[in-house]
PDB file of C-alpha atoms in Angstrom:
ATOM      1  CA  UNK X   1       0.339   0.216   0.049  1.00  0.00           C
ATOM      2  CA  UNK X   2       2.834   2.425   0.949  1.00  0.00           C
ATOM      3  CA  UNK X   3       4.398   1.888  -2.932  1.00  0.00           C
ATOM      4  CA  UNK X   4       1.221   2.345  -4.293  1.00  0.00           C
ATOM      5  CA  UNK X   5       1.067   5.829  -2.026  1.00  0.00           C
ATOM      6  CA  UNK X   6       4.337   7.294  -2.818  1.00  0.00           C
ATOM      7  CA  UNK X   7       3.534   6.399  -6.850  1.00  0.00           C
ATOM      8  CA  UNK X   8       1.867   9.619  -6.621  1.00  0.00           C
ATOM      9  CA  UNK X   9       4.691  11.099  -5.128  1.00  0.00           C
ATOM     10  CA  UNK X  10       5.245  13.932  -8.146  1.00  0.00           C
ATOM     11  CA  UNK X  11       2.016  14.662  -7.371  1.00  0.00           C
ATOM     12  CA  UNK X  12       2.185  15.288  -3.612  1.00  0.00           C
ATOM     13  CA  UNK X  13       5.554  17.465  -4.796  1.00  0.00           C
ATOM     14  CA  UNK X  14       3.434  19.759  -6.793  1.00  0.00           C
ATOM     15  CA  UNK X  15       0.601  20.519  -3.974  1.00  0.00           C
ATOM     16  CA  UNK X  16       3.353  21.080  -1.477  1.00  0.00           C
ATOM     17  CA  UNK X  17       5.082  23.481  -3.268  1.00  0.00           C
ATOM     18  CA  UNK X  18       2.250  25.171  -4.486  1.00  0.00           C
ATOM     19  CA  UNK X  19       1.187  25.287  -0.579  1.00  0.00           C
ATOM     20  CA  UNK X  20       4.370  26.283   0.375  1.00  0.00           C
ATOM     21  CA  UNK X  21       4.310  29.360  -1.889  1.00  0.00           C
ATOM     22  CA  UNK X  22       1.128  30.832  -0.695  1.00  0.00           C
ATOM     23  CA  UNK X  23       1.484  30.157   2.795  1.00  0.00           C
ATOM     24  CA  UNK X  24       5.107  32.150   2.492  1.00  0.00           C
ATOM     25  CA  UNK X  25       2.476  35.166   1.521  1.00  0.00           C
ATOM     26  CA  UNK X  26       0.717  34.576   4.565  1.00  0.00           C
ATOM     27  CA  UNK X  27       3.712  34.607   6.639  1.00  0.00           C
ATOM     28  CA  UNK X  28       5.003  37.556   5.032  1.00  0.00           C
ATOM     29  CA  UNK X  29       1.360  39.475   5.176  1.00  0.00           C
ATOM     30  CA  UNK X  30       1.668  38.696   9.124  1.00  0.00           C
ATOM     31  CA  UNK X  31       4.560  41.231   9.978  1.00  0.00           C
ATOM     32  CA  UNK X  32       2.622  43.921   7.932  1.00  0.00           C
ATOM     33  CA  UNK X  33       0.181  44.758  11.064  1.00  0.00           C
ATOM     34  CA  UNK X  34      -3.488  44.278  11.803  1.00  0.00           C
ATOM     35  CA  UNK X  35      -5.061  45.930   8.720  1.00  0.00           C
ATOM     36  CA  UNK X  36      -2.690  44.335   6.371  1.00  0.00           C
ATOM     37  CA  UNK X  37      -3.174  41.024   7.765  1.00  0.00           C
ATOM     38  CA  UNK X  38      -6.706  41.489   7.734  1.00  0.00           C
ATOM     39  CA  UNK X  39      -6.680  42.881   4.200  1.00  0.00           C
ATOM     40  CA  UNK X  40      -4.618  40.028   3.041  1.00  0.00           C
ATOM     41  CA  UNK X  41      -6.997  37.278   4.100  1.00  0.00           C
ATOM     42  CA  UNK X  42      -9.946  38.866   2.625  1.00  0.00           C
ATOM     43  CA  UNK X  43      -8.584  39.421  -0.545  1.00  0.00           C
ATOM     44  CA  UNK X  44      -6.816  35.687  -0.287  1.00  0.00           C
ATOM     45  CA  UNK X  45     -10.450  34.392   0.641  1.00  0.00           C
ATOM     46  CA  UNK X  46     -11.554  35.187  -2.982  1.00  0.00           C
ATOM     47  CA  UNK X  47      -8.332  34.384  -4.392  1.00  0.00           C
ATOM     48  CA  UNK X  48      -8.571  30.963  -3.213  1.00  0.00           C
ATOM     49  CA  UNK X  49     -12.360  30.569  -4.224  1.00  0.00           C
ATOM     50  CA  UNK X  50     -11.078  31.542  -7.562  1.00  0.00           C
ATOM     51  CA  UNK X  51      -8.578  29.101  -8.247  1.00  0.00           C
ATOM     52  CA  UNK X  52     -10.800  26.461  -7.165  1.00  0.00           C
ATOM     53  CA  UNK X  53     -12.948  27.532 -10.264  1.00  0.00           C
ATOM     54  CA  UNK X  54      -9.652  27.600 -12.411  1.00  0.00           C
ATOM     55  CA  UNK X  55      -8.344  23.902 -11.097  1.00  0.00           C
ATOM     56  CA  UNK X  56     -11.170  22.696 -13.421  1.00  0.00           C
ATOM     57  CA  UNK X  57      -9.257  23.283 -16.435  1.00  0.00           C
ATOM     58  CA  UNK X  58      -6.125  21.068 -15.379  1.00  0.00           C
ATOM     59  CA  UNK X  59      -8.599  18.317 -14.756  1.00  0.00           C
ATOM     60  CA  UNK X  60     -10.133  18.806 -17.625  1.00  0.00           C
ATOM     61  CA  UNK X  61      -6.998  18.818 -19.619  1.00  0.00           C
ATOM     62  CA  UNK X  62      -5.688  15.270 -17.510  1.00  0.00           C
ATOM     63  CA  UNK X  63      -9.286  13.796 -18.009  1.00  0.00           C
ATOM     64  CA  UNK X  64      -9.264  14.433 -22.030  1.00  0.00           C
ATOM     65  CA  UNK X  65      -5.876  14.114 -23.720  1.00  0.00           C
ATOM     66  CA  UNK X  66      -4.227  10.566 -22.156  1.00  0.00           C
ATOM     67  CA  UNK X  67      -6.635   8.901 -25.083  1.00  0.00           C
ATOM     68  CA  UNK X  68      -4.093  10.360 -27.653  1.00  0.00           C
ATOM     69  CA  UNK X  69      -1.159   8.068 -26.392  1.00  0.00           C
ATOM     70  CA  UNK X  70      -0.462   5.688 -29.157  1.00  0.00           C
ATOM     71  CA  UNK X  71       1.706   2.678 -28.976  1.00  0.00           C
ATOM     72  CA  UNK X  72       3.933   1.790 -31.798  1.00  0.00           C
ATOM     73  CA  UNK X  73       2.989  -2.177 -32.763  1.00  0.00           C
ATOM     74  CA  UNK X  74       6.325  -2.676 -33.872  1.00  0.00           C
ATOM     75  CA  UNK X  75       8.685  -1.590 -30.881  1.00  0.00           C
ATOM     76  CA  UNK X  76       5.849  -0.931 -28.328  1.00  0.00           C
ATOM     77  CA  UNK X  77       7.516   2.746 -27.916  1.00  0.00           C
ATOM     78  CA  UNK X  78       4.113   4.736 -26.546  1.00  0.00           C
ATOM     79  CA  UNK X  79       3.739   8.763 -27.705  1.00  0.00           C
ATOM     80  CA  UNK X  80       1.767  11.389 -27.602  1.00  0.00           C
ATOM     81  CA  UNK X  81      -0.019  12.175 -30.679  1.00  0.00           C
ATOM     82  CA  UNK X  82       0.531  15.687 -30.333  1.00  0.00           C
ATOM     83  CA  UNK X  83      -1.083  16.992 -33.938  1.00  0.00           C
ATOM     84  CA  UNK X  84      -4.465  14.900 -32.880  1.00  0.00           C
ATOM     85  CA  UNK X  85      -4.489  16.195 -29.918  1.00  0.00           C
ATOM     86  CA  UNK X  86      -4.457  20.050 -31.138  1.00  0.00           C
ATOM     87  CA  UNK X  87      -7.887  20.416 -31.272  1.00  0.00           C
ATOM     88  CA  UNK X  88      -8.627  19.248 -27.905  1.00  0.00           C
ATOM     89  CA  UNK X  89      -6.141  21.304 -26.878  1.00  0.00           C
ATOM     90  CA  UNK X  90      -7.242  24.456 -28.206  1.00  0.00           C
ATOM     91  CA  UNK X  91     -10.643  23.733 -26.713  1.00  0.00           C
ATOM     92  CA  UNK X  92      -9.098  23.764 -23.308  1.00  0.00           C
ATOM     93  CA  UNK X  93      -7.267  26.750 -23.973  1.00  0.00           C
ATOM     94  CA  UNK X  94     -10.515  28.454 -25.038  1.00  0.00           C
ATOM     95  CA  UNK X  95     -12.302  27.349 -21.834  1.00  0.00           C
ATOM     96  CA  UNK X  96      -9.212  28.760 -19.752  1.00  0.00           C
ATOM     97  CA  UNK X  97      -9.825  31.950 -20.902  1.00  0.00           C
ATOM     98  CA  UNK X  98     -13.109  31.929 -20.349  1.00  0.00           C
ATOM     99  CA  UNK X  99     -12.502  31.075 -16.600  1.00  0.00           C
ATOM    100  CA  UNK X 100      -9.835  33.609 -16.492  1.00  0.00           C
ATOM    101  CA  UNK X 101     -11.859  36.148 -17.421  1.00  0.00           C
ATOM    102  CA  UNK X 102     -14.710  34.982 -14.839  1.00  0.00           C
ATOM    103  CA  UNK X 103     -12.066  34.782 -11.932  1.00  0.00           C
ATOM    104  CA  UNK X 104     -10.402  38.730 -13.217  1.00  0.00           C
ATOM    105  CA  UNK X 105     -13.863  39.823 -13.050  1.00  0.00           C
ATOM    106  CA  UNK X 106     -14.834  38.169  -9.224  1.00  0.00           C
ATOM    107  CA  UNK X 107     -11.392  39.908  -8.195  1.00  0.00           C
ATOM    108  CA  UNK X 108     -12.000  43.293  -9.503  1.00  0.00           C
ATOM    109  CA  UNK X 109     -15.940  43.762  -8.501  1.00  0.00           C
ATOM    110  CA  UNK X 110     -16.427  42.106  -4.671  1.00  0.00           C
ATOM    111  CA  UNK X 111     -13.029  44.499  -3.715  1.00  0.00           C
ATOM    112  CA  UNK X 112     -14.101  47.559  -5.401  1.00  0.00           C
ATOM    113  CA  UNK X 113     -18.007  47.154  -5.157  1.00  0.00           C
ATOM    114  CA  UNK X 114     -18.738  45.428  -2.012  1.00  0.00           C
ATOM    115  CA  UNK X 115     -15.902  45.836   0.556  1.00  0.00           C
ATOM    116  CA  UNK X 116     -18.469  45.259   3.035  1.00  0.00           C
ATOM    117  CA  UNK X 117     -19.207  41.558   2.660  1.00  0.00           C
ATOM    118  CA  UNK X 118     -15.433  41.284   4.304  1.00  0.00           C
ATOM    119  CA  UNK X 119     -15.057  44.246   6.239  1.00  0.00           C
ATOM    120  CA  UNK X 120     -16.782  47.867   7.958  1.00  0.00           C
ATOM    121  CA  UNK X 121     -12.691  48.938   8.476  1.00  0.00           C
ATOM    122  CA  UNK X 122     -11.706  51.977   6.529  1.00  0.00           C
ATOM    123  CA  UNK X 123      -7.919  51.280   6.667  1.00  0.00           C
ATOM    124  CA  UNK X 124      -8.442  47.483   5.539  1.00  0.00           C
ATOM    125  CA  UNK X 125     -10.781  48.267   2.536  1.00  0.00           C
ATOM    126  CA  UNK X 126      -8.396  50.578   1.424  1.00  0.00           C
ATOM    127  CA  UNK X 127      -5.617  48.071   1.485  1.00  0.00           C
ATOM    128  CA  UNK X 128      -7.939  45.631  -0.098  1.00  0.00           C
ATOM    129  CA  UNK X 129      -9.223  48.067  -2.824  1.00  0.00           C
ATOM    130  CA  UNK X 130      -5.135  48.908  -3.689  1.00  0.00           C
ATOM    131  CA  UNK X 131      -4.129  45.103  -3.924  1.00  0.00           C
ATOM    132  CA  UNK X 132      -7.187  43.733  -5.940  1.00  0.00           C
ATOM    133  CA  UNK X 133      -5.973  45.094  -8.967  1.00  0.00           C
ATOM    134  CA  UNK X 134      -2.629  43.095  -8.440  1.00  0.00           C
ATOM    135  CA  UNK X 135      -4.797  39.844  -7.352  1.00  0.00           C
ATOM    136  CA  UNK X 136      -6.781  40.076 -10.133  1.00  0.00           C
ATOM    137  CA  UNK X 137      -3.640  39.826 -12.354  1.00  0.00           C
ATOM    138  CA  UNK X 138      -2.370  37.153 -11.142  1.00  0.00           C
ATOM    139  CA  UNK X 139      -6.031  35.249 -11.559  1.00  0.00           C
ATOM    140  CA  UNK X 140      -5.972  36.318 -15.002  1.00  0.00           C
ATOM    141  CA  UNK X 141      -2.861  34.126 -15.452  1.00  0.00           C
ATOM    142  CA  UNK X 142      -4.403  31.495 -13.197  1.00  0.00           C
ATOM    143  CA  UNK X 143      -6.635  29.149 -15.079  1.00  0.00           C
ATOM    144  CA  UNK X 144      -4.206  29.275 -18.275  1.00  0.00           C
ATOM    145  CA  UNK X 145      -1.195  27.798 -16.049  1.00  0.00           C
ATOM    146  CA  UNK X 146      -3.333  25.073 -14.397  1.00  0.00           C
ATOM    147  CA  UNK X 147      -4.723  23.983 -17.596  1.00  0.00           C
ATOM    148  CA  UNK X 148      -0.986  23.756 -19.056  1.00  0.00           C
ATOM    149  CA  UNK X 149       0.176  21.929 -15.970  1.00  0.00           C
ATOM    150  CA  UNK X 150      -2.533  19.264 -16.849  1.00  0.00           C
ATOM    151  CA  UNK X 151      -1.393  19.015 -20.240  1.00  0.00           C
ATOM    152  CA  UNK X 152       1.833  18.535 -18.859  1.00  0.00           C
ATOM    153  CA  UNK X 153       0.802  16.070 -16.700  1.00  0.00           C
ATOM    154  CA  UNK X 154      -1.496  14.212 -18.878  1.00  0.00           C
ATOM    155  CA  UNK X 155       1.359  13.975 -21.124  1.00  0.00           C
ATOM    156  CA  UNK X 156       3.516  12.218 -18.421  1.00  0.00           C
ATOM    157  CA  UNK X 157       6.186  14.888 -18.330  1.00  0.00           C
ATOM    158  CA  UNK X 158       6.232  14.558 -14.653  1.00  0.00           C
ATOM    159  CA  UNK X 159      10.260  14.759 -13.888  1.00  0.00           C
ATOM    160  CA  UNK X 160      10.118  18.010 -15.344  1.00  0.00           C
ATOM    161  CA  UNK X 161       7.536  19.559 -13.815  1.00  0.00           C
ATOM    162  CA  UNK X 162       8.749  18.208 -10.378  1.00  0.00           C
ATOM    163  CA  UNK X 163      12.384  20.169 -11.080  1.00  0.00           C
ATOM    164  CA  UNK X 164      10.252  23.303 -11.980  1.00  0.00           C
ATOM    165  CA  UNK X 165       8.262  22.993  -8.828  1.00  0.00           C
ATOM    166  CA  UNK X 166      11.475  21.741  -6.590  1.00  0.00           C
ATOM    167  CA  UNK X 167      13.283  24.836  -7.998  1.00  0.00           C
ATOM    168  CA  UNK X 168      10.252  27.293  -7.789  1.00  0.00           C
ATOM    169  CA  UNK X 169       9.898  26.611  -4.221  1.00  0.00           C
ATOM    170  CA  UNK X 170      13.166  27.315  -3.248  1.00  0.00           C
ATOM    171  CA  UNK X 171      13.478  30.419  -4.808  1.00  0.00           C
ATOM    172  CA  UNK X 172      10.363  31.122  -2.724  1.00  0.00           C
ATOM    173  CA  UNK X 173      11.448  30.461   0.813  1.00  0.00           C
ATOM    174  CA  UNK X 174      14.813  31.951   0.113  1.00  0.00           C
ATOM    175  CA  UNK X 175      13.270  35.702  -1.129  1.00  0.00           C
ATOM    176  CA  UNK X 176      10.902  34.889   2.476  1.00  0.00           C
ATOM    177  CA  UNK X 177      13.582  34.333   4.720  1.00  0.00           C
ATOM    178  CA  UNK X 178      15.581  37.567   2.759  1.00  0.00           C
ATOM    179  CA  UNK X 179      12.811  39.757   3.227  1.00  0.00           C
ATOM    180  CA  UNK X 180      12.161  38.770   7.178  1.00  0.00           C
ATOM    181  CA  UNK X 181      15.920  38.831   7.966  1.00  0.00           C
ATOM    182  CA  UNK X 182      17.265  41.783   6.179  1.00  0.00           C
ATOM    183  CA  UNK X 183      16.424  45.289   7.517  1.00  0.00           C
ATOM    184  CA  UNK X 184      15.996  46.870   4.319  1.00  0.00           C
ATOM    185  CA  UNK X 185      14.204  44.584   2.432  1.00  0.00           C
ATOM    186  CA  UNK X 186      11.843  44.003   5.762  1.00  0.00           C
ATOM    187  CA  UNK X 187      11.049  47.896   5.841  1.00  0.00           C
ATOM    188  CA  UNK X 188      10.147  47.960   2.038  1.00  0.00           C
ATOM    189  CA  UNK X 189       7.535  45.312   2.575  1.00  0.00           C
ATOM    190  CA  UNK X 190       4.118  46.107   1.232  1.00  0.00           C
ATOM    191  CA  UNK X 191       0.622  44.214   0.669  1.00  0.00           C
ATOM    192  CA  UNK X 192       1.278  45.220  -2.915  1.00  0.00           C
ATOM    193  CA  UNK X 193       4.311  43.617  -2.418  1.00  0.00           C
ATOM    194  CA  UNK X 194       2.998  40.524  -1.171  1.00  0.00           C
ATOM    195  CA  UNK X 195       0.441  40.308  -4.221  1.00  0.00           C
ATOM    196  CA  UNK X 196       2.926  41.121  -6.886  1.00  0.00           C
ATOM    197  CA  UNK X 197       5.010  38.017  -5.278  1.00  0.00           C
ATOM    198  CA  UNK X 198       1.751  35.791  -5.737  1.00  0.00           C
ATOM    199  CA  UNK X 199       1.379  37.734  -9.496  1.00  0.00           C
ATOM    200  CA  UNK X 200       5.056  36.483 -10.003  1.00  0.00           C
ATOM    201  CA  UNK X 201       4.655  33.130  -9.789  1.00  0.00           C
ATOM    202  CA  UNK X 202       1.695  32.773 -11.799  1.00  0.00           C
ATOM    203  CA  UNK X 203       3.637  34.400 -14.325  1.00  0.00           C
ATOM    204  CA  UNK X 204       7.343  32.520 -14.154  1.00  0.00           C
ATOM    205  CA  UNK X 205       4.716  29.178 -14.411  1.00  0.00           C
ATOM    206  CA  UNK X 206       3.122  30.334 -17.328  1.00  0.00           C
ATOM    207  CA  UNK X 207       6.293  31.417 -19.136  1.00  0.00           C
ATOM    208  CA  UNK X 208       7.929  27.902 -18.387  1.00  0.00           C
ATOM    209  CA  UNK X 209       4.998  25.987 -18.831  1.00  0.00           C
ATOM    210  CA  UNK X 210       4.792  27.363 -22.470  1.00  0.00           C
ATOM    211  CA  UNK X 211       8.271  27.038 -23.163  1.00  0.00           C
ATOM    212  CA  UNK X 212       7.446  23.012 -22.482  1.00  0.00           C
ATOM    213  CA  UNK X 213       4.652  22.631 -24.194  1.00  0.00           C
ATOM    214  CA  UNK X 214       6.597  23.844 -27.186  1.00  0.00           C
ATOM    215  CA  UNK X 215       8.476  20.872 -27.203  1.00  0.00           C
ATOM    216  CA  UNK X 216       5.464  17.951 -26.822  1.00  0.00           C
ATOM    217  CA  UNK X 217       5.274  15.830 -29.312  1.00  0.00           C
ATOM    218  CA  UNK X 218       9.099  16.542 -30.850  1.00  0.00           C
ATOM    219  CA  UNK X 219      10.273  13.871 -27.853  1.00  0.00           C
ATOM    220  CA  UNK X 220       9.185  11.457 -25.662  1.00  0.00           C
ATOM    221  CA  UNK X 221       8.627  12.804 -21.985  1.00  0.00           C
ATOM    222  CA  UNK X 222      10.959  10.643 -19.574  1.00  0.00           C
ATOM    223  CA  UNK X 223       8.736   9.366 -16.987  1.00  0.00           C
TER     224      UNK X 223
END
């Protein structure tokens, strides 16, 4: 049973690193004071709700793309038929764009139009409204990123994905420790900066995943 559990080790690493990055942001927000911490928690609640919507795109890719694996009868070699899967991938991309627009609209409208759903404090509302556009920019990238991640998982490009997340997680922890321990950096820390950090995490994944998916079908991924 343990061997079967650890067969999912790659997926556990991916989930762990993503949670680690988000927790680093919470840690940084906790040192900014009560108002900034409350504003971050309000915005993070909206962010996680929208991430749940975006995660549907990754599940869709993992459900529909595995059928495009082809086994060569002579050699027994299994490859991914990227040409045949192109139409499905385009539909997944279209779905991610729609979800991204919905997420962005939610993240803009709730803090800007209905902040009273979360708080009546004027300072918390001000910080919430100021950071909302940055959070919306990150959420605009989240569904495409998760969709591309689902494509990489569906094409069994797991080793590359794990290496990417190990490096990303290491950089996130190192950056957080620098912000906590270096006085000059700590004094410059703000709620906007924390959400820029989270948006940069999404942008880094987007650029890396696009670059990797360009090569899908050129060479079979290593298991």
